PDB file of C-alpha atoms in Angstrom:
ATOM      1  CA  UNK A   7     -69.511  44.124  26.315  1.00 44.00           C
ATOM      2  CA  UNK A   8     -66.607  42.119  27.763  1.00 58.00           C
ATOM      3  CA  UNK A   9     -65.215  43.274  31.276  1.00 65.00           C
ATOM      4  CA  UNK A  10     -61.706  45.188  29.875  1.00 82.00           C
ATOM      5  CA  UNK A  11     -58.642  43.317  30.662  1.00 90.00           C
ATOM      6  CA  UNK A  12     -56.919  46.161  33.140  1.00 92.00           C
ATOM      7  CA  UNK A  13     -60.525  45.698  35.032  1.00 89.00           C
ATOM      8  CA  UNK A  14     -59.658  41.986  35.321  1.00 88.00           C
ATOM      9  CA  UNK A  15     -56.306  42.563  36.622  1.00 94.00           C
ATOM     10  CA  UNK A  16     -57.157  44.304  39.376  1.00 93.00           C
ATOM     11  CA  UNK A  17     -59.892  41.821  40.631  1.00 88.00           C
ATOM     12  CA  UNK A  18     -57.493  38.723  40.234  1.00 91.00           C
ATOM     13  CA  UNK A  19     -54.956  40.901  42.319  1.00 94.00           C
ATOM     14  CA  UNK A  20     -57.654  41.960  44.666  1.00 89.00           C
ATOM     15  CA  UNK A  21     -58.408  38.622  45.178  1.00 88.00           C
ATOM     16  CA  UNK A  22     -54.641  37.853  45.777  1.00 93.00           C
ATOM     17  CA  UNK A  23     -54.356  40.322  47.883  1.00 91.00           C
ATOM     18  CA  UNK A  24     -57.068  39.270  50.505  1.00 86.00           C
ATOM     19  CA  UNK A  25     -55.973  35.862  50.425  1.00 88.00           C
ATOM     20  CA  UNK A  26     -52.513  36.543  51.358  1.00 92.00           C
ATOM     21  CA  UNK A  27     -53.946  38.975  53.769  1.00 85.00           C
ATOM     22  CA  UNK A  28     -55.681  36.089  55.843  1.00 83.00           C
ATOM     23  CA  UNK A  29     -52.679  33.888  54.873  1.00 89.00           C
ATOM     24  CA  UNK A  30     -49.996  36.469  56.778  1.00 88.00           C
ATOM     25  CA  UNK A  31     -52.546  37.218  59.915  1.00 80.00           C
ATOM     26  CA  UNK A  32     -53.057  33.511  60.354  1.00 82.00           C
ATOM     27  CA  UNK A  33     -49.034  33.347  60.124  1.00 89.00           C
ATOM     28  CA  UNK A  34     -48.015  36.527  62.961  1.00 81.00           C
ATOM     29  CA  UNK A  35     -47.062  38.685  59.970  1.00 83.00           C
ATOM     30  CA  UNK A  36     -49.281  41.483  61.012  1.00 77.00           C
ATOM     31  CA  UNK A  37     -47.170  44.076  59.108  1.00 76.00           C
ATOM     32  CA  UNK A  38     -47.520  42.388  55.926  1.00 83.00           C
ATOM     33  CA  UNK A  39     -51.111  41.343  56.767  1.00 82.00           C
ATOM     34  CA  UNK A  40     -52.184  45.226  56.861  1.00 78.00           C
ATOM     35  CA  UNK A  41     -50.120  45.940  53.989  1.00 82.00           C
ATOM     36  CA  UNK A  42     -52.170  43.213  51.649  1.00 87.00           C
ATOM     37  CA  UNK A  43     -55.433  44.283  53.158  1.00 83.00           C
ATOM     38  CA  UNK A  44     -54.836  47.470  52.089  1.00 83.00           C
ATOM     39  CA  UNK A  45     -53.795  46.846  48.595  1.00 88.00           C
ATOM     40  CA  UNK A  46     -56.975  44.085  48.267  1.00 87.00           C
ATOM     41  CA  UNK A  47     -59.385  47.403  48.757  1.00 85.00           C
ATOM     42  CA  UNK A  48     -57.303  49.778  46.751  1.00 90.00           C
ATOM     43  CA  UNK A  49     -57.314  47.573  43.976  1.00 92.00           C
ATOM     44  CA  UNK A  50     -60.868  46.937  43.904  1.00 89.00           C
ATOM     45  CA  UNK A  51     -61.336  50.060  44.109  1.00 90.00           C
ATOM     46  CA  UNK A  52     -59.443  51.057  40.907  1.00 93.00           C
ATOM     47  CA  UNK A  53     -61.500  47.705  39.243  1.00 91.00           C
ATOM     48  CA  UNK A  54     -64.551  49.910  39.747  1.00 88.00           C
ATOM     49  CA  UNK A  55     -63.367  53.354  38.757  1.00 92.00           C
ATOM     50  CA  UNK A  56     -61.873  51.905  35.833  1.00 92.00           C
ATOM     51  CA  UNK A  57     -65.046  50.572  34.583  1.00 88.00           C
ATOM     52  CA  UNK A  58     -66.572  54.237  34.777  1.00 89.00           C
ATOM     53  CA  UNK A  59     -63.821  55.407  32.759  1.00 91.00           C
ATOM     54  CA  UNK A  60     -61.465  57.007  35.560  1.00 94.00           C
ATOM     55  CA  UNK A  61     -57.836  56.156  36.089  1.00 95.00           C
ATOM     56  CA  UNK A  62     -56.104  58.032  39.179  1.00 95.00           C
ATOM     57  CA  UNK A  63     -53.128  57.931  38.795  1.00 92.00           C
ATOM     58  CA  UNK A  64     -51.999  57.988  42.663  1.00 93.00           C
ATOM     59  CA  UNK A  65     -53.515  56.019  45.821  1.00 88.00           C
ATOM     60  CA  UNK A  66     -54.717  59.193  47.377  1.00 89.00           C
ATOM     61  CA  UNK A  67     -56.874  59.797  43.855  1.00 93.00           C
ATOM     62  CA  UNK A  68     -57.991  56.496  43.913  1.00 92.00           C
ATOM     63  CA  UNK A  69     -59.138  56.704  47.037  1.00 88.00           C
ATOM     64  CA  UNK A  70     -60.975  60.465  46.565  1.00 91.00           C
ATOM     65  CA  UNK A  71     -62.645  59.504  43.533  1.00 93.00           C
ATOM     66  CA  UNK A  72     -64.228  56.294  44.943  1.00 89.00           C
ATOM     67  CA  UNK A  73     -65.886  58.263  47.384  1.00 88.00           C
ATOM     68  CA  UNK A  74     -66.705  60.603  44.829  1.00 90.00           C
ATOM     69  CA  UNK A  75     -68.020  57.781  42.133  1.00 88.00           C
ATOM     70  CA  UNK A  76     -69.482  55.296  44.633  1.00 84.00           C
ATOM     71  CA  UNK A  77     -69.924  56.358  47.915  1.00 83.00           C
ATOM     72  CA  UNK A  78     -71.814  59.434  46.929  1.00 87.00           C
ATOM     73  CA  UNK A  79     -73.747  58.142  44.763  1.00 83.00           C
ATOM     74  CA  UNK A  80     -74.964  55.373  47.166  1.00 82.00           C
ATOM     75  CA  UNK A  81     -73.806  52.413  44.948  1.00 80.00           C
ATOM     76  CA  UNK A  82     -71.157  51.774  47.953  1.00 78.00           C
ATOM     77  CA  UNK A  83     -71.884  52.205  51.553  1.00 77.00           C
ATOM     78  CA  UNK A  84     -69.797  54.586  53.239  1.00 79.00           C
ATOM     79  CA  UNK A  85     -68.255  52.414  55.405  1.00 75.00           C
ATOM     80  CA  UNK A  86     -65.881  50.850  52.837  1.00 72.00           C
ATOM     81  CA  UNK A  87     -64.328  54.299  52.018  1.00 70.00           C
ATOM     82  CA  UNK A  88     -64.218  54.608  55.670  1.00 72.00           C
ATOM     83  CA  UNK A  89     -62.120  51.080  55.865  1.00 70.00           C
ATOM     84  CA  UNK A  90     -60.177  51.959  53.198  1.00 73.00           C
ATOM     85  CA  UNK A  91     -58.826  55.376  53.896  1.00 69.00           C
ATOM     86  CA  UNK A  92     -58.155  54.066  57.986  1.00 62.00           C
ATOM     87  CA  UNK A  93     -56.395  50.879  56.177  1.00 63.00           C
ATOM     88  CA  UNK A  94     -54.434  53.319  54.429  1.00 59.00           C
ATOM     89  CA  UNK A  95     -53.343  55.458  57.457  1.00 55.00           C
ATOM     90  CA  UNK A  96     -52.846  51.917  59.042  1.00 51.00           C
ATOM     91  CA  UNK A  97     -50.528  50.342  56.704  1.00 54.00           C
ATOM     92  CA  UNK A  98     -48.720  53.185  57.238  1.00 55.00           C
ATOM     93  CA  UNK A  99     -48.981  53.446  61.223  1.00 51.00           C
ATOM     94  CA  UNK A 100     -47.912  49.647  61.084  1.00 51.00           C
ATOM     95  CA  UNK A 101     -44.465  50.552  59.693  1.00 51.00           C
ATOM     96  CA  UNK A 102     -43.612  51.682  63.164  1.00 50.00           C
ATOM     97  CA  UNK A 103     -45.652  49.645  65.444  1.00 56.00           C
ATOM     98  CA  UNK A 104     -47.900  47.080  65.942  1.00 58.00           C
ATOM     99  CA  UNK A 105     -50.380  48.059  68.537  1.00 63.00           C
ATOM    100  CA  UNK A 106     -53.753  45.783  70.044  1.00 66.00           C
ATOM    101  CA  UNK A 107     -55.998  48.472  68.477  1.00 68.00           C
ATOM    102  CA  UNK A 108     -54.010  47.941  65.116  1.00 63.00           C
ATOM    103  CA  UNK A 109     -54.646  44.407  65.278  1.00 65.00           C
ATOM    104  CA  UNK A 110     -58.443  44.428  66.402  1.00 69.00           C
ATOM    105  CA  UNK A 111     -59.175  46.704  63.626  1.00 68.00           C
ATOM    106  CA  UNK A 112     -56.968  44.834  61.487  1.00 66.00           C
ATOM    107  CA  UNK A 113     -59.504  41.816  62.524  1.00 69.00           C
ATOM    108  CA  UNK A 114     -62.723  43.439  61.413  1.00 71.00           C
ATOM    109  CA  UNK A 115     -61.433  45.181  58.497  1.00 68.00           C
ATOM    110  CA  UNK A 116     -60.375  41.597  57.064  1.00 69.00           C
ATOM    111  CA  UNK A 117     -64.019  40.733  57.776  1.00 69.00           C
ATOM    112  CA  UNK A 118     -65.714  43.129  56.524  1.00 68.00           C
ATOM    113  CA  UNK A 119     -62.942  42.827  53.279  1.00 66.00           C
ATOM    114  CA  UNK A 120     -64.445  39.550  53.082  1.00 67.00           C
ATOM    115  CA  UNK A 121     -68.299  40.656  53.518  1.00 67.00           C
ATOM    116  CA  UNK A 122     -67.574  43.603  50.719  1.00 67.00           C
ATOM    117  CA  UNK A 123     -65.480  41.204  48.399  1.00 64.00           C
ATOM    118  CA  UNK A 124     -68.241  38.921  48.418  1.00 67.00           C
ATOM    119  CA  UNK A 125     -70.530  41.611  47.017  1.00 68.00           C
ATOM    120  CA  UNK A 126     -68.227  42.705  44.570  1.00 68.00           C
ATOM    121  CA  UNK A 127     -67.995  39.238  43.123  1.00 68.00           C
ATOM    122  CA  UNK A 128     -71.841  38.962  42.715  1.00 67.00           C
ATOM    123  CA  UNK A 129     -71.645  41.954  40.299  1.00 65.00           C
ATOM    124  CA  UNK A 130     -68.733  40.584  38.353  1.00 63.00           C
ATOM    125  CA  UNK A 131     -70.373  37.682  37.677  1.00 64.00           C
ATOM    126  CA  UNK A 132     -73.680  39.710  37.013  1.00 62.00           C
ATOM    127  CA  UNK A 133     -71.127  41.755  33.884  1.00 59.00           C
ATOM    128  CA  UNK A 134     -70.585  38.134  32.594  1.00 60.00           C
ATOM    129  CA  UNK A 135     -73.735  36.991  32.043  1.00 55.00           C
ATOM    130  CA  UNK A 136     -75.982  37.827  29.451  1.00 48.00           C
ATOM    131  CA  UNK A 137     -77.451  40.868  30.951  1.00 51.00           C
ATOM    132  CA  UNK A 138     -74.030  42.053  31.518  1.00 52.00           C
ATOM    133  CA  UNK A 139     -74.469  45.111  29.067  1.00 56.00           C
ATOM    134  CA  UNK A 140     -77.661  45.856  30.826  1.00 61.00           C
ATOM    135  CA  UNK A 141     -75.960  45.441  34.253  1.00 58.00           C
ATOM    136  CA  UNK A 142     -72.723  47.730  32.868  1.00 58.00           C
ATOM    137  CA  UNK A 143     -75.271  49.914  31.662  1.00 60.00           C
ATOM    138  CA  UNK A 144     -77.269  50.305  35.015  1.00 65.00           C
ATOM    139  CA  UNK A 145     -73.522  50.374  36.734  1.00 61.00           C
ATOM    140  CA  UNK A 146     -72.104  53.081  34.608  1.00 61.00           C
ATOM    141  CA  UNK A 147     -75.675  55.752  34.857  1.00 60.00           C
ATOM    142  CA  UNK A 148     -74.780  55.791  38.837  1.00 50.00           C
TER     143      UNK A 148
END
């Protein structure tokens, strides 16, 4: 079984997204650096609810039913939902103002983006291989 093209969207976009994230941080462009960070968890988080089956339609859905799908269920660890709903609120909060406690937490969310992405990529490659309808299999019983 072949990861589904809309699945493989979202992780080349994820992947985008976090390296523009560290691209605009890097740059000053804290705004924008928020902004990606955000959209690098939210759309690796609609990679992995779409291989279950579920497509929310809005980011407050997405965001519900990962913590629903995956946090739960223990196949995440809670402190991902946890980044992603305060990146959320962020990116928002950021429109206004860029404060020191935005930017330290902007800081360690990109690392812990980093720390989680890597993780993610290990079981995308694992849905590659040849176990990978074993591995989808194991993935989609959680």
């Amino acid at each position: 079984m072949d990861v589904p093209e809309e699945v493989e969207k979202h992780i080349k976009i994820t992947e985008e997204e976090l390296s523009s994230a560290y691209l605009l941080l890097e740059n000053g462009k804290l705004r924008d650096s928020i902004s990606r960070a955000y959209y690098s968890m939210f759309h690796a988080a609609k990679a992995l609810l779409l291989l279950k089956g579920i497509d929310p339609r809005k980011h407050s859905g997405v965001i519900r039913m990962f913590g629903l799908h995956f946090v739960n269920s223990g196949f995440i660890e809670r402190v991902y939902a946890k980044y992603l709903t305060h990146s959320r609120s962020d990116q928002r909060l950021t429109m206004m103002s860029i404060t020191n406690q935005v930017m330290r937490k902007l800081k360690t969310l990109l690392k812990v983006l980093s720390a989680s992405w890597r993780e993610l990529k290990v079981f995308w490659r694992r849905l590659k291989m040849d176990k990978k309808a074993q591995a989808l299999n194991e993935f989609l019983k959680l």
